[in-house]
PDB file of C-alpha atoms in Angstrom:
ATOM      1  CA  ALA A  13      98.429 -72.831 -83.685  1.00 73.00           C
ATOM      2  CA  GLN A  14      96.041 -75.149 -84.960  1.00 80.00           C
ATOM      3  CA  SER A  15      91.948 -74.906 -84.925  1.00 86.00           C
ATOM      4  CA  VAL A  16      89.316 -77.011 -86.459  1.00 92.00           C
ATOM      5  CA  THR A  17      85.407 -75.492 -87.278  1.00 95.00           C
ATOM      6  CA  GLN A  18      82.923 -78.077 -88.154  1.00 96.00           C
ATOM      7  CA  LEU A  19      79.976 -76.235 -89.856  1.00 93.00           C
ATOM      8  CA  GLY A  20      76.837 -77.277 -88.224  1.00 92.00           C
ATOM      9  CA  SER A  21      76.416 -78.912 -84.760  1.00 93.00           C
ATOM     10  CA  HIS A  22      73.465 -81.066 -85.760  1.00 96.00           C
ATOM     11  CA  VAL A  23      72.489 -82.613 -89.536  1.00 97.00           C
ATOM     12  CA  SER A  24      69.808 -84.620 -89.913  1.00 97.00           C
ATOM     13  CA  VAL A  25      69.220 -86.750 -93.910  1.00 97.00           C
ATOM     14  CA  SER A  26      67.286 -89.015 -94.785  1.00 97.00           C
ATOM     15  CA  GLU A  27      68.488 -92.573 -95.368  1.00 97.00           C
ATOM     16  CA  GLY A  28      69.573 -92.866 -99.080  1.00 97.00           C
ATOM     17  CA  ALA A  29      70.659 -88.718 -98.952  1.00 98.00           C
ATOM     18  CA  LEU A  30      73.649 -87.455 -99.706  1.00 98.00           C
ATOM     19  CA  VAL A  31      75.580 -86.851 -96.231  1.00 98.00           C
ATOM     20  CA  LEU A  32      77.931 -83.573 -96.322  1.00 98.00           C
ATOM     21  CA  LEU A  33      79.742 -82.776 -93.339  1.00 98.00           C
ATOM     22  CA  ARG A  34      81.839 -79.511 -93.271  1.00 97.00           C
ATOM     23  CA  CYS A  35      85.385 -78.837 -91.727  1.00 97.00           C
ATOM     24  CA  ASN A  36      87.595 -76.077 -92.250  1.00 96.00           C
ATOM     25  CA  TYR A  37      90.880 -75.517 -90.623  1.00 93.00           C
ATOM     26  CA  SER A  38      93.583 -73.307 -89.486  1.00 88.00           C
ATOM     27  CA  SER A  39      97.028 -74.292 -89.543  1.00 82.00           C
ATOM     28  CA  SER A  40     100.386 -72.562 -89.919  1.00 77.00           C
ATOM     29  CA  VAL A  41     102.138 -75.726 -91.193  1.00 77.00           C
ATOM     30  CA  PRO A  42     101.306 -78.337 -93.676  1.00 81.00           C
ATOM     31  CA  PRO A  43      98.351 -79.827 -92.086  1.00 87.00           C
ATOM     32  CA  TYR A  44      97.477 -83.685 -91.595  1.00 91.00           C
ATOM     33  CA  LEU A  45      93.903 -83.611 -91.473  1.00 93.00           C
ATOM     34  CA  PHE A  46      91.460 -86.622 -89.707  1.00 95.00           C
ATOM     35  CA  TRP A  47      87.655 -87.512 -89.962  1.00 97.00           C
ATOM     36  CA  TYR A  48      86.555 -89.919 -86.596  1.00 96.00           C
ATOM     37  CA  VAL A  49      83.335 -91.228 -85.471  1.00 96.00           C
ATOM     38  CA  GLN A  50      82.157 -91.766 -82.466  1.00 94.00           C
ATOM     39  CA  TYR A  51      79.316 -94.207 -81.594  1.00 92.00           C
ATOM     40  CA  PRO A  52      77.109 -94.124 -78.376  1.00 87.00           C
ATOM     41  CA  ASN A  53      78.885 -94.983 -75.538  1.00 82.00           C
ATOM     42  CA  GLN A  54      82.404 -95.374 -77.660  1.00 86.00           C
ATOM     43  CA  GLY A  55      85.678 -93.866 -78.300  1.00 89.00           C
ATOM     44  CA  LEU A  56      86.441 -92.508 -81.468  1.00 93.00           C
ATOM     45  CA  GLN A  57      87.223 -94.573 -84.383  1.00 94.00           C
ATOM     46  CA  LEU A  58      89.285 -92.977 -87.201  1.00 94.00           C
ATOM     47  CA  LEU A  59      87.461 -92.877 -90.385  1.00 96.00           C
ATOM     48  CA  LEU A  60      89.610 -91.303 -92.716  1.00 95.00           C
ATOM     49  CA  LYS A  61      92.834 -89.557 -92.700  1.00 94.00           C
ATOM     50  CA  TYR A  62      94.874 -87.184 -95.138  1.00 93.00           C
ATOM     51  CA  THR A  63      98.436 -86.610 -94.772  1.00 88.00           C
ATOM     52  CA  THR A  64     100.218 -85.789 -98.161  1.00 85.00           C
ATOM     53  CA  GLY A  65      99.178 -86.784-102.121  1.00 85.00           C
ATOM     54  CA  ALA A  66      95.828 -87.357-103.423  1.00 87.00           C
ATOM     55  CA  THR A  67      93.526 -84.599-102.087  1.00 90.00           C
ATOM     56  CA  LEU A  68      90.724 -87.128-102.425  1.00 95.00           C
ATOM     57  CA  VAL A  69      90.360 -89.570 -99.474  1.00 95.00           C
ATOM     58  CA  LYS A  70      88.903 -92.591 -99.058  1.00 95.00           C
ATOM     59  CA  GLY A  71      87.961 -94.171 -95.966  1.00 94.00           C
ATOM     60  CA  ILE A  72      86.058 -96.800 -94.264  1.00 93.00           C
ATOM     61  CA  ASN A  73      82.040 -97.311 -94.727  1.00 92.00           C
ATOM     62  CA  GLY A  74      81.755 -95.480 -98.123  1.00 96.00           C
ATOM     63  CA  PHE A  75      82.657 -92.278 -96.774  1.00 97.00           C
ATOM     64  CA  GLU A  76      85.420 -89.949 -98.590  1.00 97.00           C
ATOM     65  CA  ALA A  77      87.119 -86.401 -97.855  1.00 97.00           C
ATOM     66  CA  GLU A  78      88.751 -84.127 -99.992  1.00 95.00           C
ATOM     67  CA  PHE A  79      91.334 -81.941 -98.782  1.00 94.00           C
ATOM     68  CA  LYS A  80      91.235 -78.288-100.472  1.00 94.00           C
ATOM     69  CA  LYS A  81      94.214 -76.141 -99.669  1.00 91.00           C
ATOM     70  CA  SER A  82      93.052 -73.187-101.310  1.00 92.00           C
ATOM     71  CA  GLU A  83      89.360 -73.057 -99.287  1.00 93.00           C
ATOM     72  CA  THR A  84      91.340 -74.513 -96.104  1.00 93.00           C
ATOM     73  CA  SER A  85      88.665 -77.243 -96.267  1.00 95.00           C
ATOM     74  CA  PHE A  86      88.363 -81.198 -95.636  1.00 96.00           C
ATOM     75  CA  HIS A  87      84.614 -82.028 -96.045  1.00 97.00           C
ATOM     76  CA  LEU A  88      83.329 -85.254 -95.169  1.00 98.00           C
ATOM     77  CA  THR A  89      80.973 -87.133 -97.643  1.00 98.00           C
ATOM     78  CA  LYS A  90      78.975 -90.222 -98.061  1.00 98.00           C
ATOM     79  CA  PRO A  91      76.767 -90.732-101.437  1.00 97.00           C
ATOM     80  CA  SER A  92      74.047 -92.623 -99.410  1.00 97.00           C
ATOM     81  CA  ALA A  93      73.443 -92.396 -95.828  1.00 97.00           C
ATOM     82  CA  HIS A  94      72.474 -95.327 -94.162  1.00 96.00           C
ATOM     83  CA  MET A  95      70.825 -95.834 -90.606  1.00 96.00           C
ATOM     84  CA  SER A  96      73.831 -97.066 -89.028  1.00 95.00           C
ATOM     85  CA  ASP A  97      75.790 -93.769 -90.433  1.00 96.00           C
ATOM     86  CA  ALA A  98      73.841 -92.222 -87.020  1.00 96.00           C
ATOM     87  CA  ALA A  99      76.566 -91.115 -84.834  1.00 97.00           C
ATOM     88  CA  GLU A 100      78.819 -87.826 -83.919  1.00 96.00           C
ATOM     89  CA  TYR A 101      81.903 -87.504 -86.156  1.00 97.00           C
ATOM     90  CA  PHE A 102      84.406 -85.070 -85.459  1.00 96.00           C
ATOM     91  CA  CYS A 103      87.341 -83.238 -87.582  1.00 96.00           C
ATOM     92  CA  ALA A 104      90.735 -83.178 -86.591  1.00 94.00           C
ATOM     93  CA  VAL A 105      94.046 -81.180 -87.605  1.00 91.00           C
ATOM     94  CA  SER A 106      97.677 -82.025 -86.566  1.00 87.00           C
ATOM     95  CA  GLY A 107     101.001 -81.013 -87.456  1.00 76.00           C
ATOM     96  CA  ASN A 108     104.444 -81.621 -87.181  1.00 60.00           C
ATOM     97  CA  THR A 109     104.705 -78.095 -85.139  1.00 59.00           C
ATOM     98  CA  GLY A 110     106.641 -79.822 -82.501  1.00 54.00           C
ATOM     99  CA  GLY A 111     103.666 -80.214 -80.203  1.00 56.00           C
ATOM    100  CA  PHE A 112     102.506 -83.083 -81.974  1.00 62.00           C
ATOM    101  CA  LYS A 113      99.153 -83.045 -80.588  1.00 79.00           C
ATOM    102  CA  THR A 114      95.416 -83.554 -82.619  1.00 86.00           C
ATOM    103  CA  ILE A 115      93.178 -80.864 -81.925  1.00 88.00           C
ATOM    104  CA  PHE A 116      89.483 -81.723 -82.492  1.00 92.00           C
ATOM    105  CA  GLY A 117      86.373 -79.806 -83.465  1.00 93.00           C
ATOM    106  CA  ALA A 118      83.448 -79.365 -81.870  1.00 93.00           C
ATOM    107  CA  GLY A 119      81.864 -82.451 -83.603  1.00 95.00           C
ATOM    108  CA  THR A 120      78.666 -82.927 -85.767  1.00 96.00           C
ATOM    109  CA  ARG A 121      75.780 -84.915 -84.878  1.00 96.00           C
ATOM    110  CA  LEU A 122      74.480 -87.005 -87.922  1.00 97.00           C
ATOM    111  CA  PHE A 123      71.056 -88.076 -87.751  1.00 97.00           C
ATOM    112  CA  VAL A 124      69.196 -90.215 -90.201  1.00 97.00           C
ATOM    113  CA  LYS A 125      65.749 -90.643 -91.211  1.00 96.00           C
ATOM    114  CA  ALA A 126      63.768 -93.508 -92.285  1.00 94.00           C
TER     115      ALA A 126
ATOM    116  CA  ASP B  10      87.725-103.216 -80.454  1.00 83.00           C
ATOM    117  CA  SER B  11      90.751-100.841 -80.286  1.00 86.00           C
ATOM    118  CA  GLY B  12      92.757-102.576 -77.659  1.00 93.00           C
ATOM    119  CA  VAL B  13      93.268 -99.567 -75.632  1.00 96.00           C
ATOM    120  CA  THR B  14      91.774-100.248 -72.175  1.00 97.00           C
ATOM    121  CA  GLN B  15      90.684 -97.814 -69.305  1.00 97.00           C
ATOM    122  CA  THR B  16      89.490 -98.185 -66.308  1.00 97.00           C
ATOM    123  CA  PRO B  17      87.205 -97.519 -64.482  1.00 97.00           C
ATOM    124  CA  LYS B  18      84.510 -97.026 -66.550  1.00 96.00           C
ATOM    125  CA  HIS B  19      82.521 -95.096 -64.309  1.00 97.00           C
ATOM    126  CA  LEU B  20      83.881 -93.004 -61.197  1.00 97.00           C
ATOM    127  CA  ILE B  21      81.458 -91.324 -59.041  1.00 97.00           C
ATOM    128  CA  THR B  22      83.310 -88.831 -56.087  1.00 97.00           C
ATOM    129  CA  ALA B  23      82.498 -85.773 -54.414  1.00 97.00           C
ATOM    130  CA  THR B  24      84.103 -82.246 -54.494  1.00 97.00           C
ATOM    131  CA  GLY B  25      87.201 -82.005 -53.128  1.00 97.00           C
ATOM    132  CA  GLN B  26      88.705 -85.561 -53.713  1.00 97.00           C
ATOM    133  CA  ARG B  27      91.440 -86.646 -55.933  1.00 98.00           C
ATOM    134  CA  VAL B  28      91.159 -89.734 -58.444  1.00 98.00           C
ATOM    135  CA  THR B  29      93.171 -92.162 -60.711  1.00 98.00           C
ATOM    136  CA  LEU B  30      92.377 -93.154 -64.023  1.00 98.00           C
ATOM    137  CA  ARG B  31      94.241 -95.501 -65.788  1.00 98.00           C
ATOM    138  CA  CYS B  32      94.887 -96.707 -69.148  1.00 98.00           C
ATOM    139  CA  SER B  33      96.548 -99.559 -70.833  1.00 98.00           C
ATOM    140  CA  PRO B  34      98.111 -98.542 -74.694  1.00 97.00           C
ATOM    141  CA  ARG B  35      97.639-101.322 -77.538  1.00 96.00           C
ATOM    142  CA  SER B  36     100.213-103.409 -77.651  1.00 95.00           C
ATOM    143  CA  GLY B  37     103.139-101.800 -79.224  1.00 94.00           C
ATOM    144  CA  ASP B  38     102.193 -98.613 -79.046  1.00 96.00           C
ATOM    145  CA  LEU B  39     104.674 -96.361 -77.184  1.00 96.00           C
ATOM    146  CA  SER B  40     102.399 -93.068 -77.470  1.00 95.00           C
ATOM    147  CA  VAL B  41      99.265 -92.269 -75.005  1.00 96.00           C
ATOM    148  CA  TYR B  42      97.077 -89.214 -74.991  1.00 95.00           C
ATOM    149  CA  TRP B  43      94.209 -88.137 -72.538  1.00 96.00           C
ATOM    150  CA  TYR B  44      91.440 -86.083 -73.645  1.00 95.00           C
ATOM    151  CA  GLN B  45      88.497 -84.719 -71.962  1.00 96.00           C
ATOM    152  CA  GLN B  46      85.118 -84.834 -73.732  1.00 93.00           C
ATOM    153  CA  SER B  47      82.444 -82.453 -71.830  1.00 91.00           C
ATOM    154  CA  LEU B  48      79.243 -81.062 -73.544  1.00 84.00           C
ATOM    155  CA  ASP B  49      80.102 -77.436 -73.232  1.00 84.00           C
ATOM    156  CA  GLN B  50      84.012 -77.887 -74.289  1.00 85.00           C
ATOM    157  CA  GLY B  51      83.616 -80.738 -76.739  1.00 87.00           C
ATOM    158  CA  LEU B  52      86.969 -82.610 -76.798  1.00 90.00           C
ATOM    159  CA  GLN B  53      89.794 -80.701 -75.464  1.00 92.00           C
ATOM    160  CA  PHE B  54      93.509 -82.582 -75.500  1.00 91.00           C
ATOM    161  CA  LEU B  55      95.096 -82.609 -72.292  1.00 95.00           C
ATOM    162  CA  ILE B  56      98.377 -84.022 -72.431  1.00 94.00           C
ATOM    163  CA  GLN B  57     100.697 -86.699 -74.883  1.00 93.00           C
ATOM    164  CA  TYR B  58     103.039 -88.710 -73.411  1.00 95.00           C
ATOM    165  CA  TYR B  59     105.717 -90.849 -75.722  1.00 94.00           C
ATOM    166  CA  ASN B  60     107.673 -93.997 -74.110  1.00 95.00           C
ATOM    167  CA  GLY B  61     107.752 -92.628 -70.638  1.00 95.00           C
ATOM    168  CA  GLU B  62     108.249 -88.865 -71.487  1.00 95.00           C
ATOM    169  CA  GLU B  63     105.793 -86.038 -71.893  1.00 94.00           C
ATOM    170  CA  ARG B  64     105.607 -85.037 -75.350  1.00 90.00           C
ATOM    171  CA  ALA B  65     102.918 -82.355 -75.862  1.00 88.00           C
ATOM    172  CA  LYS B  66     100.633 -80.560 -73.446  1.00 90.00           C
ATOM    173  CA  GLY B  67      97.384 -79.054 -73.760  1.00 89.00           C
ATOM    174  CA  ASN B  68      94.618 -77.302 -72.050  1.00 82.00           C
ATOM    175  CA  ILE B  69      95.774 -79.708 -68.519  1.00 92.00           C
ATOM    176  CA  LEU B  70      95.108 -77.514 -65.385  1.00 94.00           C
ATOM    177  CA  GLU B  71      97.071 -77.581 -62.709  1.00 95.00           C
ATOM    178  CA  ARG B  72      95.376 -79.764 -60.429  1.00 97.00           C
ATOM    179  CA  PHE B  73      95.628 -82.679 -63.292  1.00 97.00           C
ATOM    180  CA  SER B  74      99.020 -84.907 -63.682  1.00 97.00           C
ATOM    181  CA  ALA B  75      99.783 -87.970 -65.779  1.00 97.00           C
ATOM    182  CA  GLN B  76     102.406 -90.256 -66.055  1.00 97.00           C
ATOM    183  CA  GLN B  77     103.609 -92.941 -68.401  1.00 98.00           C
ATOM    184  CA  PHE B  78     105.270 -96.361 -67.045  1.00 97.00           C
ATOM    185  CA  PRO B  79     108.010 -98.178 -67.686  1.00 96.00           C
ATOM    186  CA  ASP B  80     105.192-100.758 -69.044  1.00 96.00           C
ATOM    187  CA  LEU B  81     103.880 -97.863 -71.325  1.00 97.00           C
ATOM    188  CA  HIS B  82     100.652 -97.854 -69.134  1.00 97.00           C
ATOM    189  CA  SER B  83      99.784 -94.168 -68.082  1.00 98.00           C
ATOM    190  CA  GLU B  84      97.466 -92.984 -65.057  1.00 98.00           C
ATOM    191  CA  LEU B  85      95.972 -89.121 -65.109  1.00 98.00           C
ATOM    192  CA  ASN B  86      95.514 -88.138 -61.600  1.00 98.00           C
ATOM    193  CA  LEU B  87      92.393 -85.874 -60.915  1.00 98.00           C
ATOM    194  CA  SER B  88      92.698 -83.499 -57.427  1.00 97.00           C
ATOM    195  CA  SER B  89      90.692 -81.057 -55.543  1.00 97.00           C
ATOM    196  CA  LEU B  90      88.216 -81.944 -57.889  1.00 97.00           C
ATOM    197  CA  GLU B  91      84.879 -79.233 -58.746  1.00 97.00           C
ATOM    198  CA  LEU B  92      81.721 -79.699 -60.395  1.00 96.00           C
ATOM    199  CA  GLY B  93      83.080 -79.053 -63.538  1.00 95.00           C
ATOM    200  CA  ASP B  94      85.693 -81.468 -64.063  1.00 96.00           C
ATOM    201  CA  SER B  95      82.784 -83.781 -64.537  1.00 97.00           C
ATOM    202  CA  ALA B  96      83.249 -85.388 -68.156  1.00 96.00           C
ATOM    203  CA  LEU B  97      84.400 -88.273 -70.373  1.00 96.00           C
ATOM    204  CA  TYR B  98      88.017 -88.973 -70.064  1.00 97.00           C
ATOM    205  CA  PHE B  99      89.290 -90.418 -72.815  1.00 96.00           C
ATOM    206  CA  CYS B 100      92.613 -92.037 -73.167  1.00 97.00           C
ATOM    207  CA  ALA B 101      93.994 -93.058 -76.816  1.00 95.00           C
ATOM    208  CA  SER B 102      97.678 -94.914 -78.378  1.00 96.00           C
ATOM    209  CA  SER B 103      99.308 -94.549 -81.512  1.00 94.00           C
ATOM    210  CA  ARG B 104     102.250 -96.256 -82.532  1.00 93.00           C
ATOM    211  CA  GLY B 105     105.487 -93.701 -82.230  1.00 87.00           C
ATOM    212  CA  GLY B 106     103.540 -90.557 -81.371  1.00 78.00           C
ATOM    213  CA  GLY B 107     103.882 -88.977 -84.815  1.00 81.00           C
ATOM    214  CA  SER B 108     101.321 -85.991 -85.646  1.00 81.00           C
ATOM    215  CA  ASN B 109     100.629 -88.221 -88.819  1.00 83.00           C
ATOM    216  CA  GLU B 110      99.484 -91.142 -86.798  1.00 86.00           C
ATOM    217  CA  LYS B 111      95.965 -92.449 -86.108  1.00 89.00           C
ATOM    218  CA  LEU B 112      94.987 -92.884 -82.372  1.00 92.00           C
ATOM    219  CA  PHE B 113      93.236 -95.724 -81.277  1.00 94.00           C
ATOM    220  CA  PHE B 114      90.613 -94.741 -78.303  1.00 95.00           C
ATOM    221  CA  GLY B 115      89.664 -96.235 -75.539  1.00 95.00           C
ATOM    222  CA  SER B 116      85.903 -96.570 -74.652  1.00 94.00           C
ATOM    223  CA  GLY B 117      86.326 -93.444 -71.599  1.00 95.00           C
ATOM    224  CA  THR B 118      85.919 -92.812 -68.184  1.00 97.00           C
ATOM    225  CA  GLN B 119      82.788 -91.369 -67.419  1.00 96.00           C
ATOM    226  CA  LEU B 120      83.479 -88.929 -64.299  1.00 97.00           C
ATOM    227  CA  SER B 121      80.861 -87.466 -62.177  1.00 97.00           C
ATOM    228  CA  VAL B 122      82.146 -84.956 -59.296  1.00 97.00           C
ATOM    229  CA  LEU B 123      78.755 -84.640 -56.917  1.00 96.00           C
TER     230      LEU B 123
END
């Protein structure tokens, strides 16, 4: 079975500050990990994903995430927040368990203050 | 624009009724997924179809059913509706349905059960 825990349902940062959104996962098989972003009144869009290989993954809009197996974590970071980054962010996990389903975390809403 | 089309965008109905939500995947995508998003439950995986066949099942109620047609569009049928079924229903698609694939989400159907 797989699950995702996102620490903090709301995160607030100032414009220009570091963004850190936390995600821990549980998986009985090697995981595939994803971060998606949802802007108001829109569907989810993929920011980045980790499947195999390099553990530091770079995505769109300056975001990156690092897969740390020992910590079962896949935290999302961005060095400098933009007002346009305000959205809800979802961490997700899947794996070749035979079910092929992608499980999403509860989401973290990011607020960016001017 | 993700290329995934969901209709209708909004649906208002009464308890006990039955509704059908429709999804057209991106051109060339064989796999369709249905998710339910609500404030208390977050984003819940319902069901996945690949090329017309059910591939994975999540927390889908017996009152709900889905199918994928030969032209690859999918329909989610919700019957005997209850107030608690009010939610945003997302359809997503992917090329082959593998666990490591990016999901492309539609804009969702907002269902309100009164």
